[in-house]
């Protein structure tokens, strides 16, 4: 395991993307959002993605330095085409549009299509919450066929994330952010590179056998080699049996079909679609009951006797806040295999050995 200071890691990852044709502003933006995912404990959406992003860029699946295009614009609705730009560039552009429309109208919806991987969806919920807005996000990944629906063994779904952000006065927001699969694909990636092992039965093979072996998803692979889920024959399982499978279907239909990205399927170009709804609590609740009632209920929710082996009942967002504080203090830990893969990618794009050495100081 290697542990890196936050500032060093951001500088290093920004250097990688600068060498891969991103303008300095974009390179630092991507680096900051990826490391923020690591800070919150979502390592699956963190810097482990660097080799994947660079591979996609070389393939032409993602295009640096894009500006999202608004193709439908009404007072309360926008359709935004990301033009296959990096998600860390085009997603905040779309969210900003949603925030502006919501503040003007009290309610807004934005359909983002054809975005590169948008990373941790919680970032966009937090962006809206910082402006005092509730937001709900349905996301899919066209071309990323990874998950078996309930009752099946073959891949038919993307990991189809769902996210809700709710602002709280004077406190961090409530942010519910999860893949509708038992694990996100990035967690299989982390496990395959020496990180946290998968939960029991997270994967399923074509014979219906449950597994925790990443090779079920990726096929045989070298320790420091690329991971390509098209080489594997198994699938990730939907969480919660029929409930998670049903929610994943809704994410595909709203985040994919409705936005114009397209629901997932084989032989499609990778792109995230996100259908997001923004609500201004001040307009819904002019009597200002919301904040007090939310605080009362959250306290009531948490004030229950914990189950055996549980220290405390937590609400969505609290584990991330705790992890962020710990890693800001102690640095960001990365498994040796993960760091080796990032360094290998950095060398491929021409990052200097001096820059690689500085990252670990």
XYZ file of C-alpha atoms in Angstrom:
361
model
C 0.000 0.000 0.000
C 1.225 3.504 -0.852
C -0.212 6.596 0.850
C -0.089 9.962 -0.915
C -0.766 13.489 0.273
C -3.864 14.977 -1.332
C -2.096 17.903 -2.993
C 0.609 15.627 -4.426
C -1.972 13.242 -5.834
C -3.983 16.018 -7.477
C -0.846 17.521 -9.023
C 0.288 14.157 -10.345
C -3.063 13.137 -11.845
C -3.425 16.593 -13.399
C -0.004 16.114 -14.984
C -1.176 12.825 -16.511
C -4.211 14.422 -18.163
C -2.224 17.468 -19.282
C 0.043 15.061 -21.152
C -3.075 13.475 -22.694
C -4.225 16.663 -24.448
C -6.480 18.139 -21.768
C -6.076 21.846 -21.163
C -4.615 22.645 -17.716
C -8.006 23.669 -16.310
C -9.627 20.422 -17.394
C -6.705 18.294 -16.251
C -6.861 19.761 -12.751
C -10.661 19.492 -12.677
C -10.543 15.775 -13.523
C -7.778 15.211 -10.976
C -9.690 17.054 -8.256
C -12.948 15.159 -8.776
C -11.183 11.783 -8.948
C -9.230 12.404 -5.749
C -12.387 13.705 -4.044
C -13.925 10.288 -4.697
C -10.950 8.686 -2.947
C -11.274 11.144 -0.065
C -14.868 10.081 0.522
C -13.946 6.399 0.458
C -15.370 5.775 -3.017
C -12.084 4.412 -4.351
C -13.962 2.728 -7.196
C -14.581 6.177 -8.724
C -11.228 7.646 -7.779
C -7.761 7.703 -9.308
C -7.980 3.996 -10.119
C -9.929 5.311 -13.134
C -6.897 7.112 -14.585
C -5.726 4.186 -16.767
C -9.313 3.592 -17.918
C -9.892 7.242 -18.829
C -6.631 7.447 -20.768
C -7.444 4.227 -22.617
C -10.866 5.641 -23.545
C -9.237 8.846 -24.725
C -6.828 6.937 -26.956
C -9.757 4.957 -28.366
C -11.665 8.163 -29.106
C -14.473 7.214 -26.723
C -13.959 10.420 -24.753
C -12.889 13.794 -26.181
C -10.868 16.356 -24.196
C -11.838 20.008 -23.734
C -15.496 19.844 -24.756
C -18.174 22.435 -24.026
C -21.638 20.979 -23.538
C -24.304 22.122 -26.011
C -27.824 23.059 -24.900
C -30.123 21.555 -27.536
C -33.465 22.171 -25.778
C -33.955 25.214 -23.561
C -37.153 26.188 -21.740
C -37.572 28.104 -18.464
C -37.651 24.882 -16.446
C -36.099 22.238 -18.712
C -32.887 21.765 -20.630
C -31.467 18.971 -22.740
C -27.674 19.134 -22.746
C -25.378 17.233 -25.111
C -21.986 16.516 -23.565
C -20.462 15.666 -26.971
C -18.533 12.810 -25.311
C -16.429 15.206 -23.270
C -14.947 14.153 -19.948
C -17.774 13.845 -17.451
C -15.869 15.991 -14.966
C -16.102 18.803 -17.531
C -19.595 18.487 -19.018
C -21.512 17.233 -15.949
C -20.852 20.358 -13.842
C -21.862 22.467 -16.842
C -25.206 20.649 -16.956
C -25.686 20.841 -13.191
C -25.012 24.588 -13.244
C -27.796 24.984 -15.806
C -30.143 23.003 -13.558
C -29.238 25.148 -10.547
C -29.828 28.402 -12.427
C -33.205 27.271 -13.797
C -34.320 25.948 -10.422
C -33.458 29.184 -8.656
C -35.486 31.074 -11.248
C -38.512 28.743 -11.306
C -38.400 26.695 -8.107
C -38.293 23.446 -10.097
C -36.136 22.329 -13.010
C -35.068 19.230 -14.913
C -31.953 18.666 -17.000
C -31.327 15.753 -19.343
C -27.591 15.300 -19.936
C -26.686 12.980 -22.788
C -23.457 11.729 -24.352
C -21.216 12.512 -21.393
C -17.966 10.763 -20.646
C -17.847 8.910 -17.319
C -19.271 11.405 -14.817
C -17.564 9.824 -11.817
C -19.115 9.941 -8.359
C -22.682 11.146 -8.887
C -22.687 12.435 -5.310
C -20.423 15.273 -6.497
C -23.293 16.681 -8.532
C -25.812 16.272 -5.712
C -23.370 18.077 -3.409
C -22.952 20.843 -5.975
C -26.722 21.435 -5.973
C -26.993 21.091 -2.184
C -24.321 23.773 -1.751
C -26.789 26.111 -3.493
C -29.602 25.039 -1.147
C -31.317 22.753 -3.650
C -32.654 19.218 -3.475
C -31.653 17.102 -6.467
C -32.507 13.632 -7.775
C -30.330 11.914 -10.377
C -31.024 8.881 -12.580
C -27.898 7.737 -14.444
C -27.058 5.044 -16.981
C -24.045 4.046 -19.034
C -24.743 3.242 -22.666
C -22.403 0.581 -24.001
C -21.539 -0.667 -20.508
C -23.386 -3.977 -20.200
C -22.337 -5.372 -16.820
C -25.273 -6.342 -14.645
C -27.680 -9.263 -14.748
C -31.305 -8.410 -13.959
C -33.071 -10.253 -11.164
C -33.798 -13.797 -12.273
C -31.246 -13.778 -15.097
C -27.569 -14.627 -15.530
C -26.709 -12.640 -18.673
C -25.718 -8.967 -18.720
C -28.512 -6.587 -19.651
C -27.990 -3.470 -17.464
C -25.305 -0.933 -16.702
C -24.589 -0.316 -13.016
C -27.233 2.424 -13.355
C -26.495 4.766 -10.409
C -29.228 6.573 -8.470
C -28.549 9.596 -6.275
C -30.469 12.074 -4.102
C -29.008 15.138 -2.385
C -30.785 17.129 0.339
C -29.239 20.287 1.824
C -29.180 20.858 5.582
C -28.746 24.242 7.195
C -25.387 24.466 8.958
C -24.515 20.820 8.294
C -23.364 18.600 5.473
C -26.066 17.446 3.061
C -27.803 14.101 3.101
C -26.450 12.364 -0.022
C -27.729 8.948 -1.034
C -25.553 7.703 -3.898
C -25.350 4.118 -5.041
C -25.089 1.813 -8.000
C -28.165 -0.348 -8.451
C -25.858 -3.358 -8.689
C -24.492 -5.062 -5.560
C -21.215 -3.282 -6.319
C -20.168 -0.694 -8.868
C -17.893 -1.990 -11.623
C -15.134 0.138 -10.122
C -15.278 -1.935 -6.938
C -14.629 -5.063 -9.007
C -11.714 -3.132 -10.524
C -10.436 -2.239 -7.039
C -10.690 -5.874 -5.918
C -8.836 -7.024 -9.033
C -5.972 -4.659 -8.197
C -5.403 -5.801 -4.645
C -8.004 -3.661 -2.891
C -11.064 -4.509 -0.829
C -12.550 -7.898 -1.664
C -16.027 -8.176 -3.116
C -19.083 -9.041 -0.997
C -20.132 -12.667 -1.058
C -22.122 -13.470 -4.187
C -21.578 -10.091 -5.870
C -21.003 -11.754 -9.253
C -22.761 -14.510 -11.160
C -21.438 -16.704 -13.967
C -23.314 -18.076 -16.962
C -24.063 -21.273 -15.082
C -25.768 -19.323 -12.310
C -22.981 -19.826 -9.756
C -22.363 -16.916 -7.401
C -18.788 -15.658 -7.103
C -16.481 -12.969 -5.712
C -13.705 -13.556 -8.268
C -13.130 -10.503 -10.545
C -12.143 -12.899 -13.357
C -15.848 -13.736 -13.686
C -16.346 -10.180 -14.969
C -12.991 -9.497 -16.663
C -11.851 -12.932 -17.761
C -8.232 -13.988 -17.139
C -5.938 -10.967 -16.642
C -2.401 -10.092 -15.590
C -1.908 -8.365 -12.233
C -0.613 -5.130 -13.797
C -2.447 -5.451 -17.111
C -5.630 -3.786 -18.343
C -9.101 -4.821 -17.205
C -11.623 -5.314 -19.996
C -15.075 -6.466 -18.949
C -15.844 -7.499 -22.531
C -13.401 -10.394 -22.013
C -15.426 -11.908 -19.180
C -18.597 -13.943 -19.463
C -20.157 -13.356 -16.046
C -22.069 -10.401 -14.635
C -22.488 -8.254 -11.544
C -25.760 -8.921 -9.732
C -28.441 -6.294 -9.147
C -28.808 -5.425 -5.460
C -31.942 -6.102 -3.482
C -33.289 -8.814 -5.766
C -36.274 -7.509 -7.771
C -36.192 -4.059 -6.124
C -32.702 -3.097 -7.245
C -33.274 -4.656 -10.642
C -36.450 -2.598 -11.077
C -34.742 0.638 -10.034
C -31.907 -0.101 -12.464
C -34.470 -0.470 -15.251
C -35.899 2.964 -14.380
C -32.396 4.486 -14.489
C -31.860 2.972 -17.930
C -35.180 4.329 -19.193
C -34.823 7.836 -17.714
C -31.039 8.345 -17.670
C -30.581 6.524 -20.974
C -33.622 6.362 -23.224
C -35.216 9.673 -22.189
C -32.033 11.765 -22.304
C -31.125 10.566 -25.788
C -27.974 8.793 -24.634
C -29.745 5.516 -25.208
C -30.272 2.655 -22.803
C -27.321 0.312 -22.508
C -26.630 -2.349 -25.088
C -23.774 -4.183 -26.790
C -21.584 -2.467 -29.392
C -22.559 1.041 -28.292
C -20.130 3.874 -27.638
C -19.656 4.404 -23.911
C -21.520 7.418 -22.560
C -23.251 8.384 -19.364
C -26.741 9.808 -19.466
C -28.200 11.639 -16.471
C -31.745 12.834 -15.926
C -31.745 15.198 -12.945
C -34.556 17.023 -11.172
C -33.845 20.087 -9.006
C -36.183 21.467 -6.326
C -35.866 24.687 -4.306
C -37.102 23.960 -0.752
C -37.652 27.668 -0.116
C -40.363 27.704 -2.794
C -41.989 24.438 -1.684
C -41.826 25.388 2.009
C -42.357 29.147 2.524
C -43.236 28.504 6.192
C -39.731 27.038 6.686
C -40.887 23.811 8.301
C -38.508 21.638 6.299
C -35.210 22.292 8.130
C -36.604 21.808 11.612
C -38.621 18.727 10.683
C -35.678 17.194 8.865
C -33.448 17.702 11.918
C -36.084 16.229 14.214
C -36.576 13.174 12.088
C -32.885 12.519 11.457
C -32.271 12.643 15.219
C -35.177 10.236 15.746
C -33.873 7.983 12.941
C -30.389 7.807 14.450
C -31.483 7.520 18.087
C -32.153 3.803 18.020
C -30.374 0.991 19.776
C -27.632 -0.191 17.390
C -27.588 -3.791 16.296
C -24.862 -6.093 17.588
C -21.490 -5.120 16.158
C -22.685 -1.662 15.028
C -21.313 1.448 16.735
C -24.012 3.859 15.586
C -26.803 4.227 13.053
C -25.650 6.564 10.281
C -27.421 8.544 7.584
C -26.272 8.765 3.959
C -23.280 11.074 3.696
C -21.902 10.487 7.201
C -19.506 7.648 6.292
C -18.131 9.811 3.471
C -17.666 12.813 5.775
C -15.805 10.668 8.311
C -13.561 9.180 5.640
C -12.869 12.600 4.123
C -11.652 13.939 7.467
C -9.437 10.891 8.029
C -7.836 10.941 4.598
C -7.332 14.702 4.575
C -5.321 14.202 7.742
C -3.464 10.995 6.910
C -3.319 10.910 3.106
C -4.964 8.789 0.421
C -4.050 5.073 0.540
C -3.762 3.181 -2.744
C -3.030 -0.535 -3.180
C 0.366 -1.190 -4.776
C -1.268 -2.685 -7.893
C -3.443 0.405 -8.344
C -0.506 2.782 -7.992
C 1.610 0.691 -10.373
C -1.118 0.825 -13.026
C -1.435 4.625 -12.678
C 2.331 5.100 -12.888
C 2.497 2.867 -15.967
C -0.177 4.999 -17.631
C 1.653 8.189 -16.654
C 4.808 6.931 -18.355
C 2.820 5.984 -21.465
C 1.628 9.578 -21.922
C 5.050 11.071 -21.229
C 4.947 12.175 -17.594
C 8.498 12.622 -16.294
C 10.115 10.376 -13.715
C 10.651 13.490 -11.583
C 6.897 14.101 -11.501
C 6.275 10.474 -10.513
C 8.825 10.758 -7.695
C 7.333 14.049 -6.420
C 3.937 12.410 -6.032
C 5.196 10.084 -3.315
C 7.183 12.647 -1.304
